[in-house]
Amino acid sequence: MMNKDLLEDKNFLENKNIYLRNVCLEDVNDSYYQWLNDPQVNQFLETRFVVQSKEKIAEFVTSKDGNANEILLAICDKKHKLHIGNIKLGPINWHHRRAEISLLIGNKSYWGKGIATQAIELVSQFAFQTLNLNKLMAGAYKANLGSIKAFQHCGFKIEGEVEDYALVNNKGISVIKMGITAKQYQNKEKL
């Protein structure tokens, strides 16, 4: 089980370009609201099926606050101290020491700049080295090439394709399942 004090440090994961911190209610603003309701931003998110309100977003953020099984982090531009997206680690299965990673880069001016890859790397390092997890997994619609490539850059392997997993405009689409183990992560780090 994770020690909740690990998340108390405001910017507890960082590299030279970004830092990750807990998402807080102050983040539920016009920008966050617009991200989740922008068809271009949410085209691969399950949240796209429901119009998001600031109240719904605040409820979601509150539900993750202090939740050691689902860690919701803000992705922030270090130079401008700007919240540009979110990354979630969870749900975490502590018995099997595995977790899912999902993310969103909401600020479109940061698309294509490697931010998702950097955030995935920071969360993976935290998951394996601090939380002692054994397996990380992610899924992406087959058409979401940017997300798939970001995970692959971080050492995730494609483990399978699930056909007709989701419906988009009443048409079945495939989801690519990806994963990396602690051992694979350690071997990648040694290179």
mmCIF file of C-alpha atoms in Angstrom:
data_model
loop_
_atom_site.group_PDB
_atom_site.id
_atom_site.type_symbol
_atom_site.label_atom_id
_atom_site.label_comp_id
_atom_site.label_asym_id
_atom_site.label_seq_id
_atom_site.Cartn_x
_atom_site.Cartn_y
_atom_site.Cartn_z
ATOM 1 C CA MET A 1 0.000 0.000 0.000
ATOM 2 C CA MET A 2 1.198 3.499 -0.799
ATOM 3 C CA ASN A 3 2.095 6.054 1.830
ATOM 4 C CA LYS A 4 -0.207 9.041 1.144
ATOM 5 C CA ASP A 5 2.519 11.408 2.387
ATOM 6 C CA LEU A 6 4.419 10.709 -0.849
ATOM 7 C CA LEU A 7 1.916 12.893 -2.681
ATOM 8 C CA GLU A 8 2.032 15.810 -0.276
ATOM 9 C CA ASP A 9 4.994 17.464 -2.007
ATOM 10 C CA LYS A 10 3.374 19.877 -4.462
ATOM 11 C CA ASN A 11 5.688 19.147 -7.432
ATOM 12 C CA PHE A 12 6.938 15.733 -6.539
ATOM 13 C CA LEU A 13 7.805 14.494 -10.052
ATOM 14 C CA GLU A 14 9.722 16.646 -12.493
ATOM 15 C CA ASN A 15 12.213 16.848 -15.323
ATOM 16 C CA LYS A 16 13.703 19.862 -17.094
ATOM 17 C CA ASN A 17 10.469 20.700 -18.987
ATOM 18 C CA ILE A 18 7.497 19.592 -16.906
ATOM 19 C CA TYR A 19 6.435 18.773 -13.395
ATOM 20 C CA LEU A 20 3.589 16.639 -12.112
ATOM 21 C CA ARG A 21 1.556 17.571 -9.058
ATOM 22 C CA ASN A 22 -1.770 16.632 -7.576
ATOM 23 C CA VAL A 23 -4.764 17.994 -9.442
ATOM 24 C CA CYS A 24 -6.616 20.362 -7.120
ATOM 25 C CA LEU A 25 -9.959 22.157 -7.199
ATOM 26 C CA GLU A 26 -8.203 25.373 -8.266
ATOM 27 C CA ASP A 27 -7.409 23.562 -11.542
ATOM 28 C CA VAL A 28 -11.114 23.238 -12.352
ATOM 29 C CA ASN A 29 -11.265 26.372 -14.452
ATOM 30 C CA ASP A 30 -12.356 27.488 -17.916
ATOM 31 C CA SER A 31 -9.342 25.836 -19.587
ATOM 32 C CA TYR A 32 -9.963 22.412 -18.009
ATOM 33 C CA TYR A 33 -13.682 22.712 -18.824
ATOM 34 C CA GLN A 34 -12.905 23.590 -22.459
ATOM 35 C CA TRP A 35 -10.463 20.673 -22.849
ATOM 36 C CA LEU A 36 -13.039 18.110 -21.826
ATOM 37 C CA ASN A 37 -15.698 19.589 -24.118
ATOM 38 C CA ASP A 38 -13.458 20.116 -27.162
ATOM 39 C CA PRO A 39 -14.210 17.353 -29.728
ATOM 40 C CA GLN A 40 -10.619 17.434 -30.978
ATOM 41 C CA VAL A 41 -9.170 17.036 -27.466
ATOM 42 C CA ASN A 42 -11.666 14.456 -26.223
ATOM 43 C CA GLN A 43 -11.962 12.350 -29.389
ATOM 44 C CA PHE A 44 -10.180 9.414 -27.707
ATOM 45 C CA LEU A 45 -11.527 9.955 -24.170
ATOM 46 C CA GLU A 46 -14.462 8.147 -22.626
ATOM 47 C CA THR A 47 -15.565 11.450 -21.091
ATOM 48 C CA ARG A 48 -16.653 12.611 -24.549
ATOM 49 C CA PHE A 49 -20.012 10.853 -24.181
ATOM 50 C CA VAL A 50 -21.227 13.293 -21.528
ATOM 51 C CA VAL A 51 -21.106 17.074 -21.695
ATOM 52 C CA GLN A 52 -18.804 18.064 -18.872
ATOM 53 C CA SER A 53 -19.647 20.829 -16.426
ATOM 54 C CA LYS A 54 -17.300 22.446 -13.936
ATOM 55 C CA GLU A 55 -19.356 20.766 -11.197
ATOM 56 C CA LYS A 56 -18.817 17.289 -12.712
ATOM 57 C CA ILE A 57 -15.122 17.971 -13.161
ATOM 58 C CA ALA A 58 -14.843 19.184 -9.560
ATOM 59 C CA GLU A 59 -16.614 16.009 -8.336
ATOM 60 C CA PHE A 60 -14.131 13.883 -10.296
ATOM 61 C CA VAL A 61 -11.126 15.797 -8.950
ATOM 62 C CA THR A 62 -12.469 15.583 -5.389
ATOM 63 C CA SER A 63 -13.025 11.818 -5.755
ATOM 64 C CA LYS A 64 -9.330 11.333 -6.597
ATOM 65 C CA ASP A 65 -7.962 13.630 -3.866
ATOM 66 C CA GLY A 66 -6.097 11.461 -1.356
ATOM 67 C CA ASN A 67 -7.092 8.285 -3.228
ATOM 68 C CA ALA A 68 -4.005 6.045 -3.061
ATOM 69 C CA ASN A 69 -5.565 3.655 -5.603
ATOM 70 C CA GLU A 70 -6.083 6.272 -8.337
ATOM 71 C CA ILE A 71 -3.487 9.018 -8.463
ATOM 72 C CA LEU A 72 -4.562 11.977 -10.595
ATOM 73 C CA LEU A 73 -1.733 14.352 -11.458
ATOM 74 C CA ALA A 74 -1.614 17.659 -13.310
ATOM 75 C CA ILE A 75 0.958 17.891 -16.088
ATOM 76 C CA CYS A 76 2.462 21.382 -15.870
ATOM 77 C CA ASP A 77 4.826 23.365 -18.083
ATOM 78 C CA LYS A 78 7.746 24.181 -15.793
ATOM 79 C CA LYS A 79 8.758 27.431 -17.504
ATOM 80 C CA HIS A 80 5.271 28.974 -17.475
ATOM 81 C CA LYS A 81 3.905 27.121 -14.404
ATOM 82 C CA LEU A 82 0.897 26.237 -16.564
ATOM 83 C CA HIS A 83 -1.450 23.244 -16.153
ATOM 84 C CA ILE A 84 -1.575 21.674 -19.628
ATOM 85 C CA GLY A 85 -3.038 18.216 -19.034
ATOM 86 C CA ASN A 86 -3.488 15.312 -16.640
ATOM 87 C CA ILE A 87 -2.087 11.840 -16.147
ATOM 88 C CA LYS A 88 -3.688 9.178 -13.973
ATOM 89 C CA LEU A 89 -2.044 6.148 -12.402
ATOM 90 C CA GLY A 90 -4.774 3.722 -11.503
ATOM 91 C CA PRO A 91 -6.706 1.903 -10.612
ATOM 92 C CA ILE A 92 -3.821 0.303 -8.758
ATOM 93 C CA ASN A 93 -4.135 -3.350 -7.797
ATOM 94 C CA TRP A 94 -1.827 -3.620 -4.789
ATOM 95 C CA HIS A 95 -2.145 -7.425 -4.535
ATOM 96 C CA HIS A 96 -0.789 -7.954 -8.041
ATOM 97 C CA ARG A 97 1.237 -4.714 -8.028
ATOM 98 C CA ARG A 98 -0.149 -3.455 -11.328
ATOM 99 C CA ALA A 99 -1.788 -0.271 -12.559
ATOM 100 C CA GLU A 100 -3.188 1.468 -15.620
ATOM 101 C CA ILE A 101 -1.911 4.773 -16.987
ATOM 102 C CA SER A 102 -4.147 7.191 -18.852
ATOM 103 C CA LEU A 103 -3.498 10.761 -19.859
ATOM 104 C CA LEU A 104 -4.714 13.851 -21.618
ATOM 105 C CA ILE A 105 -2.798 16.791 -23.031
ATOM 106 C CA GLY A 106 -5.590 19.352 -23.027
ATOM 107 C CA ASN A 107 -3.665 22.424 -24.145
ATOM 108 C CA LYS A 108 -3.325 21.854 -27.908
ATOM 109 C CA SER A 109 -0.333 24.185 -28.220
ATOM 110 C CA TYR A 110 1.648 21.440 -26.427
ATOM 111 C CA TRP A 111 0.655 18.641 -28.818
ATOM 112 C CA GLY A 112 3.470 16.980 -30.741
ATOM 113 C CA LYS A 113 6.179 18.230 -28.356
ATOM 114 C CA GLY A 114 6.853 14.998 -26.470
ATOM 115 C CA ILE A 115 5.001 16.095 -23.329
ATOM 116 C CA ALA A 116 2.963 12.874 -23.118
ATOM 117 C CA THR A 117 6.158 10.808 -23.383
ATOM 118 C CA GLN A 118 7.789 12.842 -20.609
ATOM 119 C CA ALA A 119 4.755 12.498 -18.333
ATOM 120 C CA ILE A 120 4.520 8.731 -18.960
ATOM 121 C CA GLU A 121 8.225 8.375 -18.167
ATOM 122 C CA LEU A 122 7.912 10.313 -14.897
ATOM 123 C CA VAL A 123 4.866 8.305 -13.780
ATOM 124 C CA SER A 124 6.485 5.004 -14.795
ATOM 125 C CA GLN A 125 9.614 5.826 -12.799
ATOM 126 C CA PHE A 126 7.456 6.696 -9.772
ATOM 127 C CA ALA A 127 5.349 3.546 -10.162
ATOM 128 C CA PHE A 128 8.297 1.169 -10.405
ATOM 129 C CA GLN A 129 10.893 2.819 -8.171
ATOM 130 C CA THR A 130 8.741 4.359 -5.444
ATOM 131 C CA LEU A 131 5.541 2.320 -5.399
ATOM 132 C CA ASN A 132 7.296 -0.964 -6.263
ATOM 133 C CA LEU A 133 4.696 -1.913 -8.872
ATOM 134 C CA ASN A 134 5.426 -4.858 -11.134
ATOM 135 C CA LYS A 135 3.348 -4.047 -14.229
ATOM 136 C CA LEU A 136 2.003 -0.947 -15.939
ATOM 137 C CA MET A 137 -0.615 -1.085 -18.666
ATOM 138 C CA ALA A 138 -2.315 1.311 -21.044
ATOM 139 C CA GLY A 139 -4.849 1.172 -23.818
ATOM 140 C CA ALA A 140 -5.444 3.409 -26.817
ATOM 141 C CA TYR A 141 -7.828 3.455 -29.726
ATOM 142 C CA LYS A 142 -6.009 2.078 -32.751
ATOM 143 C CA ALA A 143 -6.338 5.472 -34.491
ATOM 144 C CA ASN A 144 -4.658 7.269 -31.572
ATOM 145 C CA LEU A 145 -1.161 6.915 -33.023
ATOM 146 C CA GLY A 146 0.285 9.741 -30.913
ATOM 147 C CA SER A 147 -0.623 8.015 -27.672
ATOM 148 C CA ILE A 148 0.590 4.620 -28.861
ATOM 149 C CA LYS A 149 3.938 6.096 -29.940
ATOM 150 C CA ALA A 150 4.332 7.997 -26.647
ATOM 151 C CA PHE A 151 3.944 4.769 -24.658
ATOM 152 C CA GLN A 152 6.287 2.887 -27.015
ATOM 153 C CA HIS A 153 8.950 5.600 -26.564
ATOM 154 C CA CYS A 154 8.762 4.796 -22.834
ATOM 155 C CA GLY A 155 9.390 1.091 -23.396
ATOM 156 C CA PHE A 156 5.780 -0.134 -23.418
ATOM 157 C CA LYS A 157 5.221 -3.091 -25.735
ATOM 158 C CA ILE A 158 2.064 -3.723 -27.714
ATOM 159 C CA GLU A 159 0.578 -6.788 -26.046
ATOM 160 C CA GLY A 160 -2.492 -7.146 -28.185
ATOM 161 C CA GLU A 161 -5.326 -5.672 -30.165
ATOM 162 C CA VAL A 162 -8.901 -6.039 -29.017
ATOM 163 C CA GLU A 163 -11.218 -5.834 -32.008
ATOM 164 C CA ASP A 164 -14.514 -3.944 -31.821
ATOM 165 C CA TYR A 165 -13.731 -2.950 -28.240
ATOM 166 C CA ALA A 166 -15.354 0.466 -28.503
ATOM 167 C CA LEU A 167 -18.053 2.034 -30.633
ATOM 168 C CA VAL A 168 -17.424 5.310 -32.437
ATOM 169 C CA ASN A 169 -20.346 6.544 -34.521
ATOM 170 C CA ASN A 170 -21.885 3.070 -34.157
ATOM 171 C CA LYS A 171 -18.816 1.477 -35.716
ATOM 172 C CA GLY A 172 -16.635 -0.955 -33.782
ATOM 173 C CA ILE A 173 -13.010 0.068 -33.413
ATOM 174 C CA SER A 174 -9.996 -1.743 -32.040
ATOM 175 C CA VAL A 175 -8.083 -0.855 -28.916
ATOM 176 C CA ILE A 176 -4.345 -1.460 -28.663
ATOM 177 C CA LYS A 177 -3.279 -2.834 -25.271
ATOM 178 C CA MET A 178 0.252 -2.000 -24.136
ATOM 179 C CA GLY A 179 2.325 -2.850 -21.110
ATOM 180 C CA ILE A 180 5.711 -2.839 -19.454
ATOM 181 C CA THR A 181 7.006 -4.832 -16.493
ATOM 182 C CA ALA A 182 9.369 -3.664 -13.781
ATOM 183 C CA LYS A 183 12.055 -5.949 -15.218
ATOM 184 C CA GLN A 184 11.618 -4.495 -18.720
ATOM 185 C CA TYR A 185 11.761 -0.993 -17.261
ATOM 186 C CA GLN A 186 14.983 -1.760 -15.349
ATOM 187 C CA ASN A 187 16.585 -3.254 -18.472
ATOM 188 C CA LYS A 188 15.603 -0.159 -20.472
ATOM 189 C CA GLU A 189 17.166 2.070 -17.806
ATOM 190 C CA LYS A 190 20.492 0.187 -18.057
ATOM 191 C CA LEU A 191 20.859 0.921 -21.771
#
